[in-house]
Every structure is written in C-alpha cells, then in structure tokens.
C-alpha cells in the first residue's frame, strides 16, 4: 500500500476514479469480454506500442530484471498522480492504463506488464493478470497489498527477503485491519499474513550484493494492518544503488531515482520481491 510519507492511501481508496479525464480518454476494448470495461487514452496507447517495439521486443534476450530497468527508465519524470484507477464496492471496476501520471503501485503494474508483452492487446492481458488475482477485473480481486503479488495464486513474484539476510525479521500482520472495528477497505476480508523484512540497519554489503536491478522494493510499514508504505524498483548501476519510484513528496511529485541509502534513513526496513 502506498502512503509515501504523505498519508496518501492511493491504492486503498474506495473512490479511485479517473475524474473528468475519463470522459475524453475512455475507449472500449476489443472482443474479449474481460476487457469490455478497459479504459485508456491516445497518449498511453502510443507509448505502450513504442515501448514494446523499441525496448520490450528488442531486449527479450536480456534478463527480466534488465528489461524492467530499461522500461522503468522511460517513466522517469512522469508526474505523480494518485487515484487513477476506477472501481469500488459501488462502482464497476475498469481496467485502467494511464501513463500520463502514476503512483508507486501503478508504476510497478505498467512496467512489469510491458516487460513481457508482445503487443498492446498482450499488454492489457498481462496488466489484468498483474493487477488482479487470476486476472479477475473486480475491485475486491485487485492486489491492494504489495504482498498480494507473492501470496495470492497465481503469484506475480517471489518473496526473496529472507534469503537475502539471516537477520531478516518475520512479523505476523492482519492486513486491512485499521482499528478494532475499522478496516482500510470495506468489504475486503482481514488477512493474516507473515511478512519478512530486513531492518535498515542490517542492509549491508552482502544484502546489496544479492539485489538485482529490477527487484521490487517495498518499504516496510510497522502498522499491523499494512505490509509496506511505498514501493519501487531497485536500480543498480555504475553510479550507485537507487530506488526508482513514483514519489508524492512535495519536492518531487514525479518518478525519480532516489539514492537507496539516503531514502532509507529513518525508514524501518525493506521487503524484496522478484518478478516470476
């Protein structure tokens, strides 16, 4: 779940919608019933095809992590925009793709879907499979929590946190529980789940050596009802180690590369997933 130090519960909002932009950007999907409520726009459609043609397809011989690094680079400076998804308990879920603005979760959705796509239609199929459990385009089937990516079947990713450090800590969470009689997402069940994280002070050279570009990084959330507070891509290059993320911090408000060590100051730790 994304709060990024701004109490911005973007992923969990019951009222996620595309506002006035929806009226001028929505298009119907093709013949597949699953995509009958697809919503995108001309700018996004052009970029989907361009990134597939220029990066995803020509780079298929590279590792998945390298493709994620190259594709995510194309989103640098994209404006931060929360609440772009459409759906709630009372509003029909739509399969939204909007590259004009992203939050930390939709950035992961889009880049991971692009990395293995061969066409625009293929992209939307993969986006549905990544964003929703078993590709079921429904608000309650949406992967609202970072750990849903590895805990739900079929899994999008593998949790490698505990394999990176013997000092990883396991904590039992009750995801979606906000208080004694309160939840983050009405209608969504409270899920008991074991979450492993590496405390920031235990992220040493050995941990960094085990991280690859393209790994998915979650910033561990101490709250019993949340798994992470923010997510991004791990990027390693000659200049250093970075968290590529859609930041809602006031001095950013866009996709940026944040030096990992500096970003993690005063953060409790990290959860690391690796795309399947």
PDB file of N, CA and C in Angstrom, residues 29 34 40 47 51 54 61 71 75 87 106 126 144 153 165 176 200 207 215 217 232-233 243 250 270:
ATOM      1  N   UNK A  29     -12.707  -1.960 -25.150  1.00  0.00           N
ATOM      2  CA  UNK A  29     -11.740  -2.978 -25.521  1.00  0.00           C
ATOM      3  C   UNK A  29     -12.211  -3.716 -26.760  1.00  0.00           C
ATOM      4  N   UNK A  34     -13.493  -9.904 -21.003  1.00  0.00           N
ATOM      5  CA  UNK A  34     -12.767  -9.445 -19.824  1.00  0.00           C
ATOM      6  C   UNK A  34     -12.331  -7.995 -19.950  1.00  0.00           C
ATOM      7  N   UNK A  40      -8.347   3.615 -21.486  1.00  0.00           N
ATOM      8  CA  UNK A  40      -7.013   4.147 -21.733  1.00  0.00           C
ATOM      9  C   UNK A  40      -7.163   5.432 -22.541  1.00  0.00           C
ATOM     10  N   UNK A  47       2.421   5.203 -26.276  1.00  0.00           N
ATOM     11  CA  UNK A  47       3.615   4.855 -25.501  1.00  0.00           C
ATOM     12  C   UNK A  47       3.713   3.361 -25.278  1.00  0.00           C
ATOM     13  N   UNK A  51       7.103   1.506 -26.492  1.00  0.00           N
ATOM     14  CA  UNK A  51       7.978   0.814 -25.558  1.00  0.00           C
ATOM     15  C   UNK A  51       8.088  -0.677 -25.873  1.00  0.00           C
ATOM     16  N   UNK A  54      10.328  -0.757 -29.168  1.00  0.00           N
ATOM     17  CA  UNK A  54      11.702  -0.260 -29.064  1.00  0.00           C
ATOM     18  C   UNK A  54      12.504  -0.868 -27.929  1.00  0.00           C
ATOM     19  N   UNK A  61      16.286 -10.888 -25.155  1.00  0.00           N
ATOM     20  CA  UNK A  61      17.404 -11.748 -24.782  1.00  0.00           C
ATOM     21  C   UNK A  61      18.066 -11.304 -23.479  1.00  0.00           C
ATOM     22  N   UNK A  71      12.828  -0.363 -19.129  1.00  0.00           N
ATOM     23  CA  UNK A  71      11.467   0.131 -19.322  1.00  0.00           C
ATOM     24  C   UNK A  71      11.094   1.152 -18.260  1.00  0.00           C
ATOM     25  N   UNK A  75       9.919   5.991 -17.680  1.00  0.00           N
ATOM     26  CA  UNK A  75       8.898   6.665 -16.876  1.00  0.00           C
ATOM     27  C   UNK A  75       9.484   7.742 -15.972  1.00  0.00           C
ATOM     28  N   UNK A  87     -12.964   2.049  -9.678  1.00  0.00           N
ATOM     29  CA  UNK A  87     -13.647   0.907  -9.091  1.00  0.00           C
ATOM     30  C   UNK A  87     -13.782   1.043  -7.597  1.00  0.00           C
ATOM     31  N   UNK A 106       0.932   1.764  -9.533  1.00  0.00           N
ATOM     32  CA  UNK A 106       0.631   1.670 -10.964  1.00  0.00           C
ATOM     33  C   UNK A 106       1.913   1.691 -11.789  1.00  0.00           C
ATOM     34  N   UNK A 126      -1.730  -8.922 -19.731  1.00  0.00           N
ATOM     35  CA  UNK A 126      -0.743  -9.068 -18.664  1.00  0.00           C
ATOM     36  C   UNK A 126      -1.010  -8.089 -17.524  1.00  0.00           C
ATOM     37  N   UNK A 144      -4.410  -5.144  -3.673  1.00  0.00           N
ATOM     38  CA  UNK A 144      -4.294  -3.897  -2.930  1.00  0.00           C
ATOM     39  C   UNK A 144      -3.008  -3.825  -2.109  1.00  0.00           C
ATOM     40  N   UNK A 153      -2.487 -16.727  -5.504  1.00  0.00           N
ATOM     41  CA  UNK A 153      -2.214 -17.606  -6.652  1.00  0.00           C
ATOM     42  C   UNK A 153      -3.095 -17.217  -7.836  1.00  0.00           C
ATOM     43  N   UNK A 165      19.158 -12.105   3.818  1.00  0.00           N
ATOM     44  CA  UNK A 165      19.839 -11.809   5.076  1.00  0.00           C
ATOM     45  C   UNK A 165      19.350 -12.743   6.183  1.00  0.00           C
ATOM     46  N   UNK A 176      -5.351  -5.123   6.258  1.00  0.00           N
ATOM     47  CA  UNK A 176      -6.623  -4.427   6.083  1.00  0.00           C
ATOM     48  C   UNK A 176      -7.253  -4.025   7.415  1.00  0.00           C
ATOM     49  N   UNK A 200      16.597  -1.634   8.261  1.00  0.00           N
ATOM     50  CA  UNK A 200      17.502  -0.752   7.527  1.00  0.00           C
ATOM     51  C   UNK A 200      18.943  -0.881   8.008  1.00  0.00           C
ATOM     52  N   UNK A 207      23.774  -7.913   1.589  1.00  0.00           N
ATOM     53  CA  UNK A 207      22.394  -7.744   1.138  1.00  0.00           C
ATOM     54  C   UNK A 207      22.371  -7.029  -0.205  1.00  0.00           C
ATOM     55  N   UNK A 215      14.532  -5.663  -9.161  1.00  0.00           N
ATOM     56  CA  UNK A 215      13.853  -6.201  -7.979  1.00  0.00           C
ATOM     57  C   UNK A 215      12.825  -5.195  -7.490  1.00  0.00           C
ATOM     58  N   UNK A 217      10.998  -3.365  -4.535  1.00  0.00           N
ATOM     59  CA  UNK A 217      11.313  -2.999  -3.153  1.00  0.00           C
ATOM     60  C   UNK A 217      10.091  -2.389  -2.486  1.00  0.00           C
ATOM     61  N   UNK A 232       8.885   0.501  -5.137  1.00  0.00           N
ATOM     62  CA  UNK A 232       9.621   0.989  -6.298  1.00  0.00           C
ATOM     63  C   UNK A 232      10.515  -0.115  -6.839  1.00  0.00           C
ATOM     64  N   UNK A 233      11.280   0.233  -7.863  1.00  0.00           N
ATOM     65  CA  UNK A 233      12.225  -0.702  -8.467  1.00  0.00           C
ATOM     66  C   UNK A 233      13.633  -0.448  -7.922  1.00  0.00           C
ATOM     67  N   UNK A 243      16.411   3.651  -5.579  1.00  0.00           N
ATOM     68  CA  UNK A 243      15.013   3.244  -5.583  1.00  0.00           C
ATOM     69  C   UNK A 243      14.318   4.096  -6.630  1.00  0.00           C
ATOM     70  N   UNK A 250       6.589  16.454  -1.748  1.00  0.00           N
ATOM     71  CA  UNK A 250       6.311  17.752  -2.381  1.00  0.00           C
ATOM     72  C   UNK A 250       7.448  18.250  -3.258  1.00  0.00           C
ATOM     73  N   UNK A 270      13.100  -3.000   4.540  1.00  0.00           N
ATOM     74  CA  UNK A 270      12.613  -3.297   3.193  1.00  0.00           C
ATOM     75  C   UNK A 270      12.079  -4.719   3.075  1.00  0.00           C
TER      76      UNK A 270
END
